[in-house]
PDB file of C-alpha atoms in Angstrom:
ATOM      1  CA  MET G  77      20.086  68.457 -15.979  1.00 38.00           C
ATOM      2  CA  ALA G  78      16.905  70.515 -15.453  1.00 46.00           C
ATOM      3  CA  LYS G  79      13.768  69.483 -17.286  1.00 58.00           C
ATOM      4  CA  SER G  80      12.609  71.961 -19.882  1.00 74.00           C
ATOM      5  CA  ASP G  81       9.308  73.798 -19.394  1.00 81.00           C
ATOM      6  CA  PRO G  82       6.431  72.054 -21.201  1.00 85.00           C
ATOM      7  CA  GLY G  83       4.337  75.238 -21.138  1.00 88.00           C
ATOM      8  CA  LEU G  84       1.508  73.623 -19.158  1.00 91.00           C
ATOM      9  CA  PRO G  85      -0.455  75.398 -16.397  1.00 91.00           C
ATOM     10  CA  ALA G  86       0.758  74.861 -12.801  1.00 91.00           C
ATOM     11  CA  GLY G  87       0.201  71.315 -11.538  1.00 91.00           C
ATOM     12  CA  TRP G  88       0.016  69.742 -15.009  1.00 91.00           C
ATOM     13  CA  GLU G  89       2.635  67.428 -16.523  1.00 87.00           C
ATOM     14  CA  VAL G  90       3.056  65.362 -19.660  1.00 85.00           C
ATOM     15  CA  ARG G  91       2.958  61.587 -19.148  1.00 85.00           C
ATOM     16  CA  HIS G  92       3.076  58.715 -21.613  1.00 78.00           C
ATOM     17  CA  SER G  93       0.310  56.131 -22.068  1.00 76.00           C
ATOM     18  CA  ASN G  94       1.831  52.706 -22.608  1.00 67.00           C
ATOM     19  CA  SER G  95      -1.444  51.203 -23.777  1.00 65.00           C
ATOM     20  CA  LYS G  96      -1.938  53.826 -26.499  1.00 65.00           C
ATOM     21  CA  ASN G  97       1.751  54.798 -26.909  1.00 65.00           C
ATOM     22  CA  LEU G  98       0.762  58.469 -26.791  1.00 72.00           C
ATOM     23  CA  PRO G  99       1.448  61.377 -24.440  1.00 77.00           C
ATOM     24  CA  TYR G 100      -1.342  62.628 -22.173  1.00 81.00           C
ATOM     25  CA  TYR G 101      -1.717  65.360 -19.555  1.00 84.00           C
ATOM     26  CA  PHE G 102      -1.899  64.707 -15.807  1.00 88.00           C
ATOM     27  CA  ASN G 103      -2.660  67.061 -12.912  1.00 90.00           C
ATOM     28  CA  SER G 104      -0.962  65.718  -9.797  1.00 85.00           C
ATOM     29  CA  ALA G 105      -3.080  67.859  -7.434  1.00 87.00           C
ATOM     30  CA  SER G 106      -6.515  66.859  -8.754  1.00 90.00           C
ATOM     31  CA  ARG G 107      -5.362  63.418 -10.094  1.00 86.00           C
ATOM     32  CA  GLU G 108      -7.112  64.300 -13.385  1.00 88.00           C
ATOM     33  CA  SER G 109      -5.748  62.814 -16.587  1.00 86.00           C
ATOM     34  CA  ARG G 110      -6.818  63.838 -20.065  1.00 84.00           C
ATOM     35  CA  TRP G 111      -5.868  63.630 -23.723  1.00 80.00           C
ATOM     36  CA  GLU G 112      -6.868  67.253 -24.448  1.00 80.00           C
ATOM     37  CA  LEU G 113      -4.628  70.225 -23.618  1.00 81.00           C
ATOM     38  CA  PRO G 114      -5.423  71.902 -20.305  1.00 86.00           C
ATOM     39  CA  SER G 115      -6.636  75.482 -20.813  1.00 87.00           C
ATOM     40  CA  GLY G 116      -3.878  78.039 -20.419  1.00 89.00           C
ATOM     41  CA  THR G 117      -1.226  75.902 -22.149  1.00 86.00           C
ATOM     42  CA  ASP G 118       1.539  77.763 -23.996  1.00 86.00           C
ATOM     43  CA  THR G 119       1.356  75.747 -27.232  1.00 81.00           C
ATOM     44  CA  GLU G 120       4.699  76.997 -28.574  1.00 83.00           C
ATOM     45  CA  LYS G 121       6.538  75.849 -25.425  1.00 84.00           C
ATOM     46  CA  LEU G 122       4.634  72.566 -25.527  1.00 80.00           C
ATOM     47  CA  LYS G 123       5.633  71.937 -29.166  1.00 80.00           C
ATOM     48  CA  ALA G 124       9.308  72.456 -28.320  1.00 79.00           C
ATOM     49  CA  TYR G 125       9.020  70.243 -25.219  1.00 78.00           C
ATOM     50  CA  MET G 126       7.249  67.459 -27.122  1.00 78.00           C
ATOM     51  CA  ALA G 127       9.839  67.563 -29.925  1.00 73.00           C
ATOM     52  CA  GLN G 128      12.619  67.170 -27.357  1.00 72.00           C
ATOM     53  CA  HIS G 129      11.024  64.615 -25.017  1.00 68.00           C
ATOM     54  CA  HIS G 130       8.316  62.698 -26.893  1.00 62.00           C
ATOM     55  CA  SER G 131       9.581  62.438 -30.445  1.00 55.00           C
ATOM     56  CA  ALA G 132      10.710  59.125 -31.886  1.00 49.00           C
ATOM     57  CA  SER G 133      13.512  60.977 -33.615  1.00 44.00           C
ATOM     58  CA  SER G 134      14.725  62.826 -30.515  1.00 41.00           C
ATOM     59  CA  ILE G 135      18.312  62.076 -29.583  1.00 39.00           C
ATOM     60  CA  ARG G 136      18.897  61.564 -25.890  1.00 43.00           C
ATOM     61  CA  GLN G 137      21.272  64.108 -24.402  1.00 45.00           C
ATOM     62  CA  ASP G 138      22.474  61.676 -21.716  1.00 46.00           C
ATOM     63  CA  GLY G 139      23.875  59.206 -24.242  1.00 46.00           C
ATOM     64  CA  LEU G 140      21.745  56.330 -22.969  1.00 48.00           C
ATOM     65  CA  GLY G 141      20.083  53.921 -25.348  1.00 52.00           C
ATOM     66  CA  PRO G 142      16.284  53.853 -25.692  1.00 57.00           C
ATOM     67  CA  ASN G 143      15.687  51.396 -22.821  1.00 63.00           C
ATOM     68  CA  GLU G 144      18.569  52.272 -20.480  1.00 69.00           C
ATOM     69  CA  GLY G 145      17.294  53.499 -17.129  1.00 82.00           C
ATOM     70  CA  LYS G 146      13.967  51.852 -17.871  1.00 91.00           C
ATOM     71  CA  ILE G 147      12.369  48.667 -16.630  1.00 94.00           C
ATOM     72  CA  ARG G 148       9.742  46.389 -18.108  1.00 94.00           C
ATOM     73  CA  ALA G 149       6.781  45.173 -16.114  1.00 96.00           C
ATOM     74  CA  SER G 150       3.421  43.479 -16.397  1.00 96.00           C
ATOM     75  CA  HIS G 151       0.482  44.058 -14.108  1.00 97.00           C
ATOM     76  CA  LEU G 152      -2.962  42.885 -13.167  1.00 97.00           C
ATOM     77  CA  LEU G 153      -5.368  45.737 -12.351  1.00 97.00           C
ATOM     78  CA  VAL G 154      -8.667  45.447 -10.499  1.00 97.00           C
ATOM     79  CA  LYS G 155     -10.660  48.668 -10.636  1.00 97.00           C
ATOM     80  CA  HIS G 156     -13.369  49.743  -8.193  1.00 97.00           C
ATOM     81  CA  ARG G 157     -16.162  52.314  -8.293  1.00 97.00           C
ATOM     82  CA  ASP G 158     -13.856  55.017  -6.879  1.00 96.00           C
ATOM     83  CA  SER G 159     -11.131  54.431  -9.515  1.00 96.00           C
ATOM     84  CA  ARG G 160     -10.385  57.434 -11.709  1.00 94.00           C
ATOM     85  CA  ARG G 161     -12.072  55.691 -14.665  1.00 92.00           C
ATOM     86  CA  PRO G 162     -14.461  53.052 -13.244  1.00 94.00           C
ATOM     87  CA  SER G 163     -14.939  51.138 -16.493  1.00 92.00           C
ATOM     88  CA  SER G 164     -12.889  48.654 -18.489  1.00 89.00           C
ATOM     89  CA  TRP G 165     -12.923  46.324 -21.456  1.00 86.00           C
ATOM     90  CA  ARG G 166     -14.554  43.789 -19.116  1.00 85.00           C
ATOM     91  CA  GLU G 167     -17.245  45.991 -17.548  1.00 88.00           C
ATOM     92  CA  ALA G 168     -18.827  49.185 -18.867  1.00 89.00           C
ATOM     93  CA  GLU G 169     -19.562  50.364 -15.316  1.00 93.00           C
ATOM     94  CA  ILE G 170     -17.565  49.026 -12.396  1.00 95.00           C
ATOM     95  CA  THR G 171     -19.638  49.038  -9.215  1.00 96.00           C
ATOM     96  CA  ARG G 172     -17.493  46.963  -6.824  1.00 97.00           C
ATOM     97  CA  THR G 173     -16.181  48.659  -3.687  1.00 97.00           C
ATOM     98  CA  LYS G 174     -12.509  49.231  -3.011  1.00 97.00           C
ATOM     99  CA  ASP G 175     -12.624  46.497  -0.349  1.00 98.00           C
ATOM    100  CA  GLU G 176     -14.147  44.052  -2.859  1.00 98.00           C
ATOM    101  CA  ALA G 177     -11.411  44.949  -5.373  1.00 97.00           C
ATOM    102  CA  LYS G 178      -8.740  44.394  -2.704  1.00 98.00           C
ATOM    103  CA  ALA G 179     -10.225  41.005  -1.826  1.00 98.00           C
ATOM    104  CA  MET G 180     -10.133  40.020  -5.506  1.00 98.00           C
ATOM    105  CA  ILE G 181      -6.505  41.115  -5.970  1.00 98.00           C
ATOM    106  CA  VAL G 182      -5.426  39.350  -2.746  1.00 98.00           C
ATOM    107  CA  ALA G 183      -7.032  36.135  -4.071  1.00 98.00           C
ATOM    108  CA  HIS G 184      -5.134  36.563  -7.374  1.00 97.00           C
ATOM    109  CA  GLU G 185      -1.912  37.146  -5.433  1.00 97.00           C
ATOM    110  CA  ALA G 186      -2.456  33.917  -3.493  1.00 97.00           C
ATOM    111  CA  ARG G 187      -2.905  31.949  -6.740  1.00 97.00           C
ATOM    112  CA  ILE G 188       0.294  33.462  -8.159  1.00 97.00           C
ATOM    113  CA  ARG G 189       2.381  32.866  -5.015  1.00 96.00           C
ATOM    114  CA  SER G 190       1.146  29.254  -4.748  1.00 97.00           C
ATOM    115  CA  GLY G 191       2.248  28.576  -8.334  1.00 96.00           C
ATOM    116  CA  GLU G 192      -1.311  27.783  -9.419  1.00 96.00           C
ATOM    117  CA  ALA G 193      -1.260  30.546 -12.050  1.00 95.00           C
ATOM    118  CA  SER G 194       1.086  33.202 -13.397  1.00 96.00           C
ATOM    119  CA  LEU G 195       0.346  36.918 -13.340  1.00 97.00           C
ATOM    120  CA  GLY G 196       0.258  36.902 -17.150  1.00 94.00           C
ATOM    121  CA  ASP G 197      -2.234  34.022 -17.230  1.00 93.00           C
ATOM    122  CA  LEU G 198      -4.565  35.783 -14.797  1.00 95.00           C
ATOM    123  CA  ALA G 199      -4.171  39.197 -16.444  1.00 94.00           C
ATOM    124  CA  VAL G 200      -5.659  37.905 -19.714  1.00 92.00           C
ATOM    125  CA  THR G 201      -9.045  37.265 -18.115  1.00 93.00           C
ATOM    126  CA  GLU G 202      -9.006  39.159 -14.803  1.00 95.00           C
ATOM    127  CA  SER G 203      -7.272  42.512 -15.440  1.00 95.00           C
ATOM    128  CA  ASP G 204      -9.322  45.665 -15.980  1.00 95.00           C
ATOM    129  CA  CYS G 205      -6.467  47.194 -18.015  1.00 93.00           C
ATOM    130  CA  SER G 206      -6.368  46.991 -21.803  1.00 90.00           C
ATOM    131  CA  SER G 207      -2.874  45.483 -21.392  1.00 91.00           C
ATOM    132  CA  ALA G 208      -4.719  42.252 -20.513  1.00 90.00           C
ATOM    133  CA  ARG G 209      -4.565  41.237 -24.174  1.00 89.00           C
ATOM    134  CA  LYS G 210      -0.753  41.360 -23.847  1.00 91.00           C
ATOM    135  CA  ARG G 211      -0.734  39.301 -20.623  1.00 92.00           C
ATOM    136  CA  GLY G 212      -0.506  42.554 -18.665  1.00 94.00           C
ATOM    137  CA  ASP G 213       2.730  43.660 -20.378  1.00 94.00           C
ATOM    138  CA  LEU G 214       3.232  47.424 -20.116  1.00 94.00           C
ATOM    139  CA  GLY G 215       6.484  47.464 -22.051  1.00 91.00           C
ATOM    140  CA  PHE G 216       9.499  49.508 -20.966  1.00 91.00           C
ATOM    141  CA  PHE G 217       9.033  52.647 -18.877  1.00 92.00           C
ATOM    142  CA  GLY G 218      11.223  55.007 -16.928  1.00 91.00           C
ATOM    143  CA  ARG G 219      10.800  57.267 -13.947  1.00 89.00           C
ATOM    144  CA  SER G 220       7.891  59.754 -14.064  1.00 87.00           C
ATOM    145  CA  GLU G 221       5.995  57.756 -16.692  1.00 90.00           C
ATOM    146  CA  MET G 222       3.621  55.926 -14.346  1.00 93.00           C
ATOM    147  CA  GLN G 223       1.610  56.883 -11.280  1.00 93.00           C
ATOM    148  CA  LYS G 224       4.067  57.385  -8.423  1.00 93.00           C
ATOM    149  CA  GLU G 225       2.819  54.487  -6.247  1.00 95.00           C
ATOM    150  CA  PHE G 226       3.012  52.122  -9.219  1.00 96.00           C
ATOM    151  CA  GLU G 227       6.433  53.383 -10.287  1.00 94.00           C
ATOM    152  CA  ASP G 228       7.903  53.132  -6.773  1.00 95.00           C
ATOM    153  CA  ALA G 229       6.686  49.541  -6.387  1.00 96.00           C
ATOM    154  CA  ALA G 230       7.821  48.470  -9.872  1.00 96.00           C
ATOM    155  CA  PHE G 231      11.310  49.960  -9.547  1.00 96.00           C
ATOM    156  CA  ALA G 232      11.733  48.326  -6.109  1.00 96.00           C
ATOM    157  CA  LEU G 233      11.257  44.856  -7.639  1.00 96.00           C
ATOM    158  CA  LYS G 234      14.010  42.702  -9.103  1.00 96.00           C
ATOM    159  CA  PRO G 235      13.306  40.994 -12.453  1.00 95.00           C
ATOM    160  CA  GLY G 236      11.009  38.019 -11.836  1.00 95.00           C
ATOM    161  CA  GLU G 237       9.578  39.397  -8.586  1.00 96.00           C
ATOM    162  CA  VAL G 238       5.872  40.091  -8.051  1.00 97.00           C
ATOM    163  CA  SER G 239       4.715  42.934  -5.799  1.00 97.00           C
ATOM    164  CA  HIS G 240       2.184  42.759  -3.040  1.00 97.00           C
ATOM    165  CA  VAL G 241      -0.998  44.839  -3.533  1.00 97.00           C
ATOM    166  CA  VAL G 242      -0.289  48.347  -4.863  1.00 97.00           C
ATOM    167  CA  GLU G 243      -2.995  51.021  -4.673  1.00 97.00           C
ATOM    168  CA  THR G 244      -3.183  53.868  -7.209  1.00 96.00           C
ATOM    169  CA  ALA G 245      -5.874  56.220  -8.491  1.00 95.00           C
ATOM    170  CA  SER G 246      -6.560  53.583 -11.174  1.00 96.00           C
ATOM    171  CA  GLY G 247      -7.364  50.791  -8.717  1.00 97.00           C
ATOM    172  CA  VAL G 248      -5.391  47.972  -7.084  1.00 98.00           C
ATOM    173  CA  HIS G 249      -2.545  46.202  -8.867  1.00 98.00           C
ATOM    174  CA  LEU G 250      -0.138  43.319  -8.726  1.00 98.00           C
ATOM    175  CA  ILE G 251       3.051  44.122 -10.609  1.00 98.00           C
ATOM    176  CA  GLU G 252       5.621  41.719 -12.015  1.00 97.00           C
ATOM    177  CA  ARG G 253       8.939  43.187 -13.088  1.00 96.00           C
ATOM    178  CA  THR G 254      10.043  41.283 -16.175  1.00 94.00           C
ATOM    179  CA  GLU G 255      13.240  43.170 -17.153  1.00 91.00           C
TER     180      GLU G 255
END
């Protein structure tokens, strides 16, 4: 089944923020994400698209329940100064290098793999994502709802498995598939 046209300019797509439970707009070429409509959007097409794909009352045409085809995962994110938004609830301005962020996430991975700590325990104090307050839980998500590198890694995991380091435009992650 072909996806309907959201009426956005070329390169833009609608994605869903799990932390805010709201749709946002993402340009895959420039890696820009924003809450505001990109200029040149056909608002009538977008309204129809949003009603069909992002409405709580929308009925799925494929007959699947709300979480079928979706997985649930938690993550621990360490941002660096080149991340798309180099700030977090922990630090107003993140100045660490990408290599420093990788070293931090590798140390967290070692603690998790040794059994010293769980990903959820570490996420509460060490994650730069607002999901930290939920032990890194991102809830259920399907394909095309997360950054591609993150999605590919998360969907490759079996429930209970923890990824190795995953790099995205947001920073470096460890991902635990929970369902």
